Amino acid sequence: MPFAAPITHLWLREETKPMEHRAALSPDACKKLLEHGGFEITVEACKERIFRDSEYEDVGCRIVPGDSWRQAPADAIITGLKELPENDQTPLPHTHIMFAHCYKQQGGWKDVLSRFSEGKGLLYDLEFLQDDSGRRVAAFGFYAGFTGSAVGIDAWCHQQLHAGEKYPTIKPYPNEDKLIADIKGKLAKIGKAPKIMVMGAMGRCGSGAVSLARKAGIPEENILKWDMAETAKGGPFQEIMDVDIFVNCIYLSSEIPPFVTQQQIDSDRQLSVIVDVSCDTTNPFNPIPIYSVNTTFDNALLDIESTNPKPLQLCSIDHLPTMLPREASNQFALDLLPTLLQLPARATAPVWTRAAELYNDKVASMAAAE
Ligand SMILES: NC(=O)c1ccc[n+]([C@@H]2O[C@H](COP(=O)([O-])OP(=O)(O)OC[C@H]3O[C@@H](n4cnc5c(N)ncnc54)[C@H](O)[C@@H]3O)[C@@H](O)[C@H]2O)c1
């Protein structure tokens, strides 16, 4: 009898975090996994998810009730994005793929990690699935920059069209085309394009921010693209004060001089909107040291105090891709796909063995700290 390779069973769980419409696996990615062969995919029904259950069913996934992953077969790999509900402290016997936010000693990290070790489960943390060069295999960066840039332009339009009025609550868009049409409509009413500077323009978030500005019809000469070469001279930078919108997308890895200072904000300037996509809000080396809280979809903009009467508003939402859940999820899942295809060989595939070693190291460091 020919040897039948074991099937890898992925189980997409329902997300329970409020306002989370994204998914770790899109129907498109599921279709590709199933067409490749060697995979079985179970999807928990979910009303909040941007993809309808039927979209998964149509490509061959099996639909089961939401929140049923605890009863999944022992070999199922439970796949999700966000944290598991905090009110449940039961041990976790399965292998999970997710963003667990417990490797950098975040609040409650031991509670999360000990559930895996007590249940003899395994955590493959999505934030630490890295290729041989140490780069993350999948991240939401592009759509964080894309939507951050959209908020920046939209906030600038709001300042022109509804001066002094509160910026409305941001609602997720069903798709990218609707978001772009919305912004184009507002820019058309104003009749002129803002000047925008994207910092970290060569990175994932930065390229998304530039892409949105182009799709919104902002002329190329109005989009300043800065990265390491332009900031090598050291900040603060007058060039930031001379644009309308500043979108910060850098990856901060060490102490750098600030990009902007309060003194500049208090002086004559063109700048009226900052979107800090990087959100190094509480980092002592935050290069935008004029604020210290994250904003939310309900209250997206912070009014920065200034002796200059011209308004300056800042957005520091740390989950921006939620604004475009369909495209953001699909891009993430397709970036993850080549790594998922290595799951059947995970015992020897470096990206998975490294992630398992990291999990074991973190469990060991937790035990040592006790
Ligand atoms: N707000 C959100 O919702 C959200 C979502 C995803 C990621 N992020 C954050 O966005 C940041 C960027 O992520 P990424 O995936 O785009 O990183 P990335 O590594 O792909 O890109 C970062 C870019 O910043 C540039 N850079 C670094 N230091 C710089 C400096 N001093 N001056 C000019 N350019 C500099 C790099 O050269 C690179 O091009 C991270 O901090 C990440 O956590 C935020």
Tab-separated table of C-alpha atoms and ligand atoms in Angstrom:
chain	number	residue	atom	x	y	z
A	1	MET	CA	0.000	0.000	0.000
A	2	PRO	CA	1.461	3.449	-0.894
A	3	PHE	CA	2.493	5.592	2.086
A	4	ALA	CA	-0.046	8.401	2.677
A	5	ALA	CA	1.545	11.628	3.975
A	6	PRO	CA	-0.241	12.881	7.104
A	7	ILE	CA	-2.677	15.722	6.583
A	8	THR	CA	-1.928	19.043	8.312
A	9	HIS	CA	-5.110	20.296	9.959
A	10	LEU	CA	-5.462	24.071	10.353
A	11	TRP	CA	-8.329	25.284	12.544
A	12	LEU	CA	-9.170	28.985	12.107
A	13	ARG	CA	-10.696	30.151	15.369
A	14	GLU	CA	-13.238	32.906	15.841
A	15	GLU	CA	-11.639	36.194	16.956
A	16	THR	CA	-13.214	37.482	20.164
A	17	LYS	CA	-11.568	40.900	20.509
A	18	PRO	CA	-14.192	43.658	19.964
A	19	MET	CA	-13.895	45.503	16.618
A	20	GLU	CA	-11.541	42.860	15.202
A	21	HIS	CA	-12.725	42.061	11.688
A	22	ARG	CA	-9.426	40.691	10.400
A	23	ALA	CA	-8.504	37.019	9.995
A	24	ALA	CA	-5.204	35.125	9.999
A	25	LEU	CA	-6.341	33.029	7.014
A	26	SER	CA	-8.269	34.517	4.093
A	27	PRO	CA	-10.452	32.411	1.775
A	28	ASP	CA	-7.899	33.083	-0.967
A	29	ALA	CA	-5.034	31.673	1.130
A	30	CYS	CA	-7.194	28.683	2.187
A	31	LYS	CA	-7.961	27.950	-1.466
A	32	LYS	CA	-4.249	27.900	-2.279
A	33	LEU	CA	-3.429	25.632	0.697
A	34	LEU	CA	-6.182	23.168	-0.245
A	35	GLU	CA	-5.203	23.193	-3.918
A	36	HIS	CA	-1.609	22.478	-2.909
A	37	GLY	CA	-2.776	19.346	-1.066
A	38	GLY	CA	-1.849	17.878	2.302
A	39	PHE	CA	-4.048	20.314	4.224
A	40	GLU	CA	-7.470	20.199	5.836
A	41	ILE	CA	-8.968	23.482	7.038
A	42	THR	CA	-11.699	23.936	9.607
A	43	VAL	CA	-13.132	27.437	10.035
A	44	GLU	CA	-15.170	28.551	13.040
A	45	ALA	CA	-18.260	30.528	12.065
A	46	CYS	CA	-17.797	34.204	12.918
A	47	LYS	CA	-20.107	37.176	12.374
A	48	GLU	CA	-17.444	39.835	13.027
A	49	ARG	CA	-14.969	38.552	10.459
A	50	ILE	CA	-14.801	40.580	7.233
A	51	PHE	CA	-15.010	37.342	5.185
A	52	ARG	CA	-18.360	35.557	5.162
A	53	ASP	CA	-18.351	31.927	6.359
A	54	SER	CA	-19.628	30.966	2.902
A	55	GLU	CA	-16.470	32.386	1.282
A	56	TYR	CA	-14.440	29.773	3.183
A	57	GLU	CA	-16.989	27.045	2.528
A	58	ASP	CA	-16.899	27.784	-1.198
A	59	VAL	CA	-13.173	27.008	-1.368
A	60	GLY	CA	-13.514	23.719	0.526
A	61	CYS	CA	-13.162	24.575	4.227
A	62	ARG	CA	-15.368	22.915	6.821
A	63	ILE	CA	-17.425	25.333	8.935
A	64	VAL	CA	-17.955	24.602	12.652
A	65	PRO	CA	-19.542	26.683	15.439
A	66	GLY	CA	-17.575	29.618	16.839
A	67	ASP	CA	-15.405	29.133	19.928
A	68	SER	CA	-15.277	25.338	19.490
A	69	TRP	CA	-11.477	25.005	19.154
A	70	ARG	CA	-11.085	23.540	22.642
A	71	GLN	CA	-12.823	20.419	21.293
A	72	ALA	CA	-10.660	20.269	18.128
A	73	PRO	CA	-8.706	17.054	17.448
A	74	ALA	CA	-5.370	16.985	19.283
A	75	ASP	CA	-3.363	17.388	16.050
A	76	ALA	CA	-5.286	20.481	14.838
A	77	ILE	CA	-3.193	23.645	14.704
A	78	ILE	CA	-5.358	26.408	16.160
A	79	THR	CA	-4.826	29.539	14.076
A	80	GLY	CA	-5.896	33.062	14.969
A	81	LEU	CA	-4.648	36.616	15.243
A	82	LYS	CA	-5.359	38.110	18.597
A	83	GLU	CA	-5.146	37.078	22.221
A	84	LEU	CA	-7.371	34.304	23.591
A	85	PRO	CA	-10.112	35.485	25.988
A	86	GLU	CA	-8.400	36.523	29.243
A	87	ASN	CA	-11.156	35.185	31.500
A	88	ASP	CA	-10.178	31.597	30.598
A	89	GLN	CA	-7.076	30.250	32.337
A	90	THR	CA	-7.410	26.576	31.343
A	91	PRO	CA	-4.274	24.771	30.098
A	92	LEU	CA	-3.771	24.696	26.309
A	93	PRO	CA	-2.940	21.274	24.876
A	94	HIS	CA	-2.938	22.288	21.170
A	95	THR	CA	-0.365	23.945	18.953
A	96	HIS	CA	-1.407	27.568	18.332
A	97	ILE	CA	-0.344	30.062	15.671
A	98	MET	CA	-1.209	33.613	16.820
A	99	PHE	CA	0.054	36.950	18.120
A	100	ALA	CA	0.235	36.100	21.824
A	101	HIS	CA	2.061	39.249	23.000
A	102	CYS	CA	3.818	37.391	25.815
A	103	TYR	CA	7.483	37.267	24.750
A	104	LYS	CA	8.494	40.803	25.734
A	105	GLN	CA	7.305	40.532	29.339
A	106	GLN	CA	4.089	42.402	28.523
A	107	GLY	CA	1.479	42.650	31.296
A	108	GLY	CA	0.148	39.145	32.103
A	109	TRP	CA	2.806	37.362	29.977
A	110	LYS	CA	3.336	34.585	32.507
A	111	ASP	CA	-0.414	33.844	32.692
A	112	VAL	CA	-0.515	33.370	28.930
A	113	LEU	CA	2.686	31.369	28.589
A	114	SER	CA	1.984	29.088	31.545
A	115	ARG	CA	-1.305	27.988	29.919
A	116	PHE	CA	0.722	26.530	27.042
A	117	SER	CA	3.335	24.881	29.242
A	118	GLU	CA	0.727	23.441	31.630
A	119	GLY	CA	-1.293	21.991	28.732
A	120	LYS	CA	1.881	20.746	26.958
A	121	GLY	CA	0.828	22.771	23.939
A	122	LEU	CA	3.060	24.833	21.675
A	123	LEU	CA	2.953	28.479	20.617
A	124	TYR	CA	4.205	29.629	17.235
A	125	ASP	CA	4.021	33.397	17.716
A	126	LEU	CA	3.292	35.180	14.427
A	127	GLU	CA	5.414	38.155	15.469
A	128	PHE	CA	8.472	35.887	15.635
A	129	LEU	CA	8.100	33.814	12.485
A	130	GLN	CA	11.234	35.037	10.757
A	131	ASP	CA	13.134	34.155	7.604
A	132	ASP	CA	16.859	33.351	7.568
A	133	SER	CA	17.742	37.069	7.529
A	134	GLY	CA	15.644	37.730	10.636
A	135	ARG	CA	12.846	39.507	8.735
A	136	ARG	CA	9.267	38.717	9.701
A	137	VAL	CA	7.603	36.467	7.113
A	138	ALA	CA	4.241	38.222	7.476
A	139	ALA	CA	3.251	41.554	8.983
A	140	PHE	CA	0.429	44.045	8.651
A	141	GLY	CA	2.816	46.925	7.938
A	142	PHE	CA	1.813	47.812	4.387
A	143	TYR	CA	-1.833	48.353	5.274
A	144	ALA	CA	-0.911	50.134	8.534
A	145	GLY	CA	0.922	52.743	6.453
A	146	PHE	CA	-1.797	52.739	3.794
A	147	THR	CA	-4.609	53.410	6.271
A	148	GLY	CA	-2.438	55.759	8.369
A	149	SER	CA	-1.818	57.882	5.305
A	150	ALA	CA	-5.579	57.793	4.587
A	151	VAL	CA	-6.356	59.063	8.101
A	152	GLY	CA	-3.754	61.817	7.665
A	153	ILE	CA	-5.200	63.070	4.388
A	154	ASP	CA	-8.766	62.692	5.619
A	155	ALA	CA	-7.982	64.626	8.822
A	156	TRP	CA	-6.396	67.399	6.755
A	157	CYS	CA	-9.537	67.516	4.546
A	158	HIS	CA	-11.678	67.687	7.695
A	159	GLN	CA	-9.656	70.680	8.922
A	160	GLN	CA	-10.333	72.465	5.604
A	161	LEU	CA	-14.011	71.499	5.260
A	162	HIS	CA	-15.193	71.493	8.901
A	163	ALA	CA	-12.742	73.688	10.826
A	164	GLY	CA	-13.163	73.380	14.604
A	165	GLU	CA	-15.516	70.356	14.429
A	166	LYS	CA	-14.597	67.047	16.055
A	167	TYR	CA	-13.150	64.480	13.660
A	168	PRO	CA	-15.723	61.668	13.291
A	169	THR	CA	-15.287	58.099	14.547
A	170	ILE	CA	-13.343	55.962	12.067
A	171	LYS	CA	-15.342	52.974	10.807
A	172	PRO	CA	-13.739	50.043	8.962
A	173	TYR	CA	-14.229	50.174	5.185
A	174	PRO	CA	-15.597	47.142	3.299
A	175	ASN	CA	-12.826	47.525	0.728
A	176	GLU	CA	-9.994	49.735	-0.465
A	177	ASP	CA	-11.882	51.237	-3.415
A	178	LYS	CA	-14.503	52.759	-1.100
A	179	LEU	CA	-11.799	54.348	1.081
A	180	ILE	CA	-10.028	55.868	-1.906
A	181	ALA	CA	-13.256	57.141	-3.474
A	182	ASP	CA	-14.155	58.787	-0.160
A	183	ILE	CA	-10.815	60.622	0.096
A	184	LYS	CA	-10.785	61.612	-3.573
A	185	GLY	CA	-14.261	63.105	-3.158
A	186	LYS	CA	-13.116	65.278	-0.247
A	187	LEU	CA	-9.934	66.392	-2.023
A	188	ALA	CA	-12.049	67.339	-5.054
A	189	LYS	CA	-14.251	69.548	-2.839
A	190	ILE	CA	-11.166	71.363	-1.513
A	191	GLY	CA	-9.658	71.721	-4.987
A	192	LYS	CA	-6.012	71.478	-3.938
A	193	ALA	CA	-3.728	68.676	-2.815
A	194	PRO	CA	-1.829	68.699	0.495
A	195	LYS	CA	1.913	68.199	0.790
A	196	ILE	CA	2.731	64.992	2.625
A	197	MET	CA	5.993	63.613	3.976
A	198	VAL	CA	6.375	59.871	4.575
A	199	MET	CA	9.260	59.035	6.918
A	200	GLY	CA	10.626	55.488	6.557
A	201	ALA	CA	9.238	55.440	3.012
A	202	MET	CA	11.296	52.408	1.978
A	203	GLY	CA	9.815	50.118	4.628
A	204	ARG	CA	6.590	48.119	4.715
A	205	CYS	CA	4.447	50.784	6.406
A	206	GLY	CA	6.141	53.580	4.471
A	207	SER	CA	5.521	52.009	1.072
A	208	GLY	CA	1.860	51.561	2.039
A	209	ALA	CA	1.645	55.234	3.029
A	210	VAL	CA	3.142	56.335	-0.305
A	211	SER	CA	0.852	53.968	-2.228
A	212	LEU	CA	-2.297	55.460	-0.629
A	213	ALA	CA	-1.165	59.025	-1.339
A	214	ARG	CA	-0.633	58.135	-5.010
A	215	LYS	CA	-3.961	56.300	-5.293
A	216	ALA	CA	-5.714	59.313	-3.729
A	217	GLY	CA	-4.363	61.363	-6.637
A	218	ILE	CA	-1.781	63.455	-4.770
A	219	PRO	CA	0.795	64.581	-7.324
A	220	GLU	CA	4.218	62.964	-7.022
A	221	GLU	CA	5.947	66.294	-6.296
A	222	ASN	CA	3.706	66.707	-3.207
A	223	ILE	CA	4.802	63.348	-1.730
A	224	LEU	CA	8.153	63.628	0.051
A	225	LYS	CA	9.693	60.226	0.618
A	226	TRP	CA	12.342	60.188	3.342
A	227	ASP	CA	14.337	57.283	4.761
A	228	MET	CA	17.774	56.766	6.374
A	229	ALA	CA	19.726	58.819	3.834
A	230	GLU	CA	17.622	61.949	4.397
A	231	THR	CA	17.715	61.765	8.212
A	232	ALA	CA	21.446	60.957	8.440
A	233	LYS	CA	22.186	64.626	9.168
A	234	GLY	CA	20.169	64.343	12.406
A	235	GLY	CA	16.909	66.012	13.455
A	236	PRO	CA	14.897	68.056	14.189
A	237	PHE	CA	13.912	68.809	10.593
A	238	GLN	CA	12.421	72.069	9.294
A	239	GLU	CA	11.305	70.102	6.198
A	240	ILE	CA	8.635	68.396	8.349
A	241	MET	CA	7.247	71.805	9.395
A	242	ASP	CA	6.960	72.785	5.717
A	243	VAL	CA	4.499	70.012	4.733
A	244	ASP	CA	0.781	69.734	5.620
A	245	ILE	CA	0.850	66.099	6.744
A	246	PHE	CA	3.685	64.113	8.331
A	247	VAL	CA	3.352	60.296	8.371
A	248	ASN	CA	6.005	58.606	10.508
A	249	CYS	CA	6.654	54.980	9.543
A	250	ILE	CA	10.169	54.274	10.802
A	251	TYR	CA	11.266	51.183	12.647
A	252	LEU	CA	12.932	52.630	15.749
A	253	SER	CA	15.782	50.423	16.891
A	254	SER	CA	18.076	52.807	18.783
A	255	GLU	CA	18.265	56.312	20.221
A	256	ILE	CA	17.977	58.996	17.518
A	257	PRO	CA	17.609	62.783	17.719
A	258	PRO	CA	13.935	63.881	17.634
A	259	PHE	CA	12.340	64.536	14.243
A	260	VAL	CA	10.183	67.343	15.682
A	261	THR	CA	10.301	69.444	18.853
A	262	GLN	CA	7.746	71.487	20.792
A	263	GLN	CA	9.736	74.603	19.949
A	264	GLN	CA	9.163	73.977	16.237
A	265	ILE	CA	5.474	73.303	16.815
A	266	ASP	CA	5.183	76.652	18.588
A	267	SER	CA	6.848	78.461	15.667
A	268	ASP	CA	5.507	79.341	12.243
A	269	ARG	CA	4.664	76.148	10.323
A	270	GLN	CA	2.605	74.648	7.517
A	271	LEU	CA	2.189	71.296	9.332
A	272	SER	CA	-1.299	70.607	10.718
A	273	VAL	CA	-1.535	66.775	10.863
A	274	ILE	CA	0.856	64.096	12.151
A	275	VAL	CA	0.135	60.380	11.855
A	276	ASP	CA	2.552	58.358	13.945
A	277	VAL	CA	2.150	54.911	12.410
A	278	SER	CA	5.275	53.707	14.237
A	279	CYS	CA	3.568	54.472	17.565
A	280	ASP	CA	6.687	54.452	19.739
A	281	THR	CA	4.448	56.337	22.096
A	282	THR	CA	5.987	55.362	25.412
A	283	ASN	CA	9.494	54.691	24.109
A	284	PRO	CA	12.006	57.071	25.748
A	285	PHE	CA	13.460	57.677	22.263
A	286	ASN	CA	10.125	58.445	20.576
A	287	PRO	CA	11.278	60.768	17.763
A	288	ILE	CA	7.988	62.709	18.047
A	289	PRO	CA	8.246	63.675	21.737
A	290	ILE	CA	5.208	65.940	21.805
A	291	TYR	CA	2.618	63.371	22.954
A	292	SER	CA	2.436	60.240	25.129
A	293	VAL	CA	-0.877	58.434	24.539
A	294	ASN	CA	-2.322	56.241	21.809
A	295	THR	CA	-5.478	57.431	20.104
A	296	THR	CA	-8.442	55.226	19.141
A	297	PHE	CA	-10.943	54.823	16.302
A	298	ASP	CA	-13.501	56.753	18.423
A	299	ASN	CA	-11.115	59.610	19.194
A	300	ALA	CA	-8.563	59.365	16.417
A	301	LEU	CA	-6.962	62.781	16.774
A	302	LEU	CA	-5.163	64.404	19.654
A	303	ASP	CA	-5.005	68.224	19.713
A	304	ILE	CA	-1.350	69.068	20.293
A	305	GLU	CA	-0.949	72.102	22.526
A	306	SER	CA	0.941	74.932	20.934
A	307	THR	CA	1.448	78.664	21.399
A	308	ASN	CA	0.912	78.883	17.628
A	309	PRO	CA	-2.875	79.212	17.033
A	310	LYS	CA	-2.715	77.024	13.890
A	311	PRO	CA	-4.124	73.597	14.861
A	312	LEU	CA	-1.898	70.540	14.978
A	313	GLN	CA	-3.622	67.186	15.331
A	314	LEU	CA	-1.925	63.825	15.842
A	315	CYS	CA	-3.120	60.272	15.257
A	316	SER	CA	-1.383	57.418	17.124
A	317	ILE	CA	-3.722	54.443	16.603
A	318	ASP	CA	-1.766	51.206	17.073
A	319	HIS	CA	-4.107	48.884	15.119
A	320	LEU	CA	-4.626	50.868	11.934
A	321	PRO	CA	-5.030	47.904	9.503
A	322	THR	CA	-8.373	47.123	11.200
A	323	MET	CA	-9.671	49.987	9.051
A	324	LEU	CA	-9.265	47.857	5.898
A	325	PRO	CA	-9.801	44.325	7.222
A	326	ARG	CA	-10.352	42.583	3.887
A	327	GLU	CA	-7.217	43.711	2.075
A	328	ALA	CA	-5.057	43.703	5.218
A	329	SER	CA	-6.048	40.109	6.088
A	330	ASN	CA	-5.614	38.843	2.560
A	331	GLN	CA	-2.183	40.371	2.171
A	332	PHE	CA	-1.084	39.029	5.563
A	333	ALA	CA	-2.375	35.526	4.811
A	334	LEU	CA	-0.763	35.428	1.369
A	335	ASP	CA	2.567	36.581	2.866
A	336	LEU	CA	2.230	33.798	5.419
A	337	LEU	CA	1.314	31.185	2.802
A	338	PRO	CA	4.836	29.984	1.798
A	339	THR	CA	5.602	29.450	5.496
A	340	LEU	CA	2.307	27.639	6.080
A	341	LEU	CA	3.143	25.361	3.165
A	342	GLN	CA	6.221	24.274	5.146
A	343	LEU	CA	4.091	23.171	8.113
A	344	PRO	CA	4.037	19.489	7.114
A	345	ALA	CA	7.862	19.566	7.378
A	346	ARG	CA	7.901	21.806	10.457
A	347	ALA	CA	10.200	19.505	12.409
A	348	THR	CA	13.030	20.510	10.060
A	349	ALA	CA	11.850	23.788	8.431
A	350	PRO	CA	14.048	26.560	9.965
A	351	VAL	CA	11.281	29.150	10.289
A	352	TRP	CA	9.213	26.734	12.397
A	353	THR	CA	12.091	25.169	14.351
A	354	ARG	CA	13.338	28.653	15.326
A	355	ALA	CA	9.823	29.613	16.476
A	356	ALA	CA	9.562	26.410	18.556
A	357	GLU	CA	13.005	27.016	20.098
A	358	LEU	CA	11.995	30.566	20.989
A	359	TYR	CA	8.854	29.265	22.676
A	360	ASN	CA	10.908	26.765	24.688
A	361	ASP	CA	13.383	29.511	25.666
A	362	LYS	CA	10.570	31.769	26.866
A	363	VAL	CA	8.993	28.976	28.914
A	364	ALA	CA	12.403	28.236	30.432
A	365	SER	CA	12.983	31.911	31.271
A	366	MET	CA	9.558	32.042	32.923
A	367	ALA	CA	10.397	29.010	35.028
A	368	ALA	CA	13.786	30.516	35.958
A	369	ALA	CA	12.125	33.780	37.037
A	370	GLU	CA	9.889	31.936	39.534
B	1	LIG	N1	0.136	51.647	14.013
B	1	LIG	C1	-0.068	50.418	13.554
B	1	LIG	O1	-1.202	49.973	13.441
B	1	LIG	C2	1.112	49.599	13.118
B	1	LIG	C3	0.886	48.396	12.428
B	1	LIG	C4	2.003	47.680	11.966
B	1	LIG	C5	3.292	48.131	12.260
B	1	LIG	N2	3.456	49.278	12.987
B	1	LIG	C6	4.809	49.784	13.333
B	1	LIG	O2	5.362	50.472	12.228
B	1	LIG	C7	6.794	50.483	12.353
B	1	LIG	C8	7.445	50.206	11.024
B	1	LIG	O3	7.191	48.856	10.640
B	1	LIG	P1	7.640	48.293	9.205
B	1	LIG	O4	7.154	46.873	9.142
B	1	LIG	O5	7.234	49.245	8.148
B	1	LIG	O6	9.223	48.327	9.358
B	1	LIG	P2	10.279	48.191	8.162
B	1	LIG	O7	11.523	47.684	8.815
B	1	LIG	O8	9.704	47.477	6.994
B	1	LIG	O9	10.510	49.707	7.692
B	1	LIG	C9	11.057	50.704	8.511
B	1	LIG	C10	11.710	51.762	7.632
B	1	LIG	O10	12.151	52.816	8.506
B	1	LIG	C11	13.399	53.253	8.048
B	1	LIG	N3	14.074	53.929	9.158
B	1	LIG	C12	14.519	53.393	10.320
B	1	LIG	N4	15.111	54.346	11.061
B	1	LIG	C13	15.009	55.507	10.379
B	1	LIG	C14	15.433	56.834	10.623
B	1	LIG	N5	16.084	57.164	11.746
B	1	LIG	N6	15.200	57.767	9.684
B	1	LIG	C15	14.553	57.454	8.540
B	1	LIG	N7	14.122	56.214	8.241
B	1	LIG	C16	14.350	55.241	9.152
B	1	LIG	C17	14.098	51.967	7.570
B	1	LIG	O11	15.193	52.263	6.709
B	1	LIG	C18	12.940	51.271	6.862
B	1	LIG	O12	12.857	51.650	5.510
B	1	LIG	C19	7.104	49.469	13.458
B	1	LIG	O13	7.418	50.174	14.630
B	1	LIG	C20	5.815	48.717	13.633
B	1	LIG	O14	5.661	48.226	14.956
B	1	LIG	C21	2.395	50.018	13.406
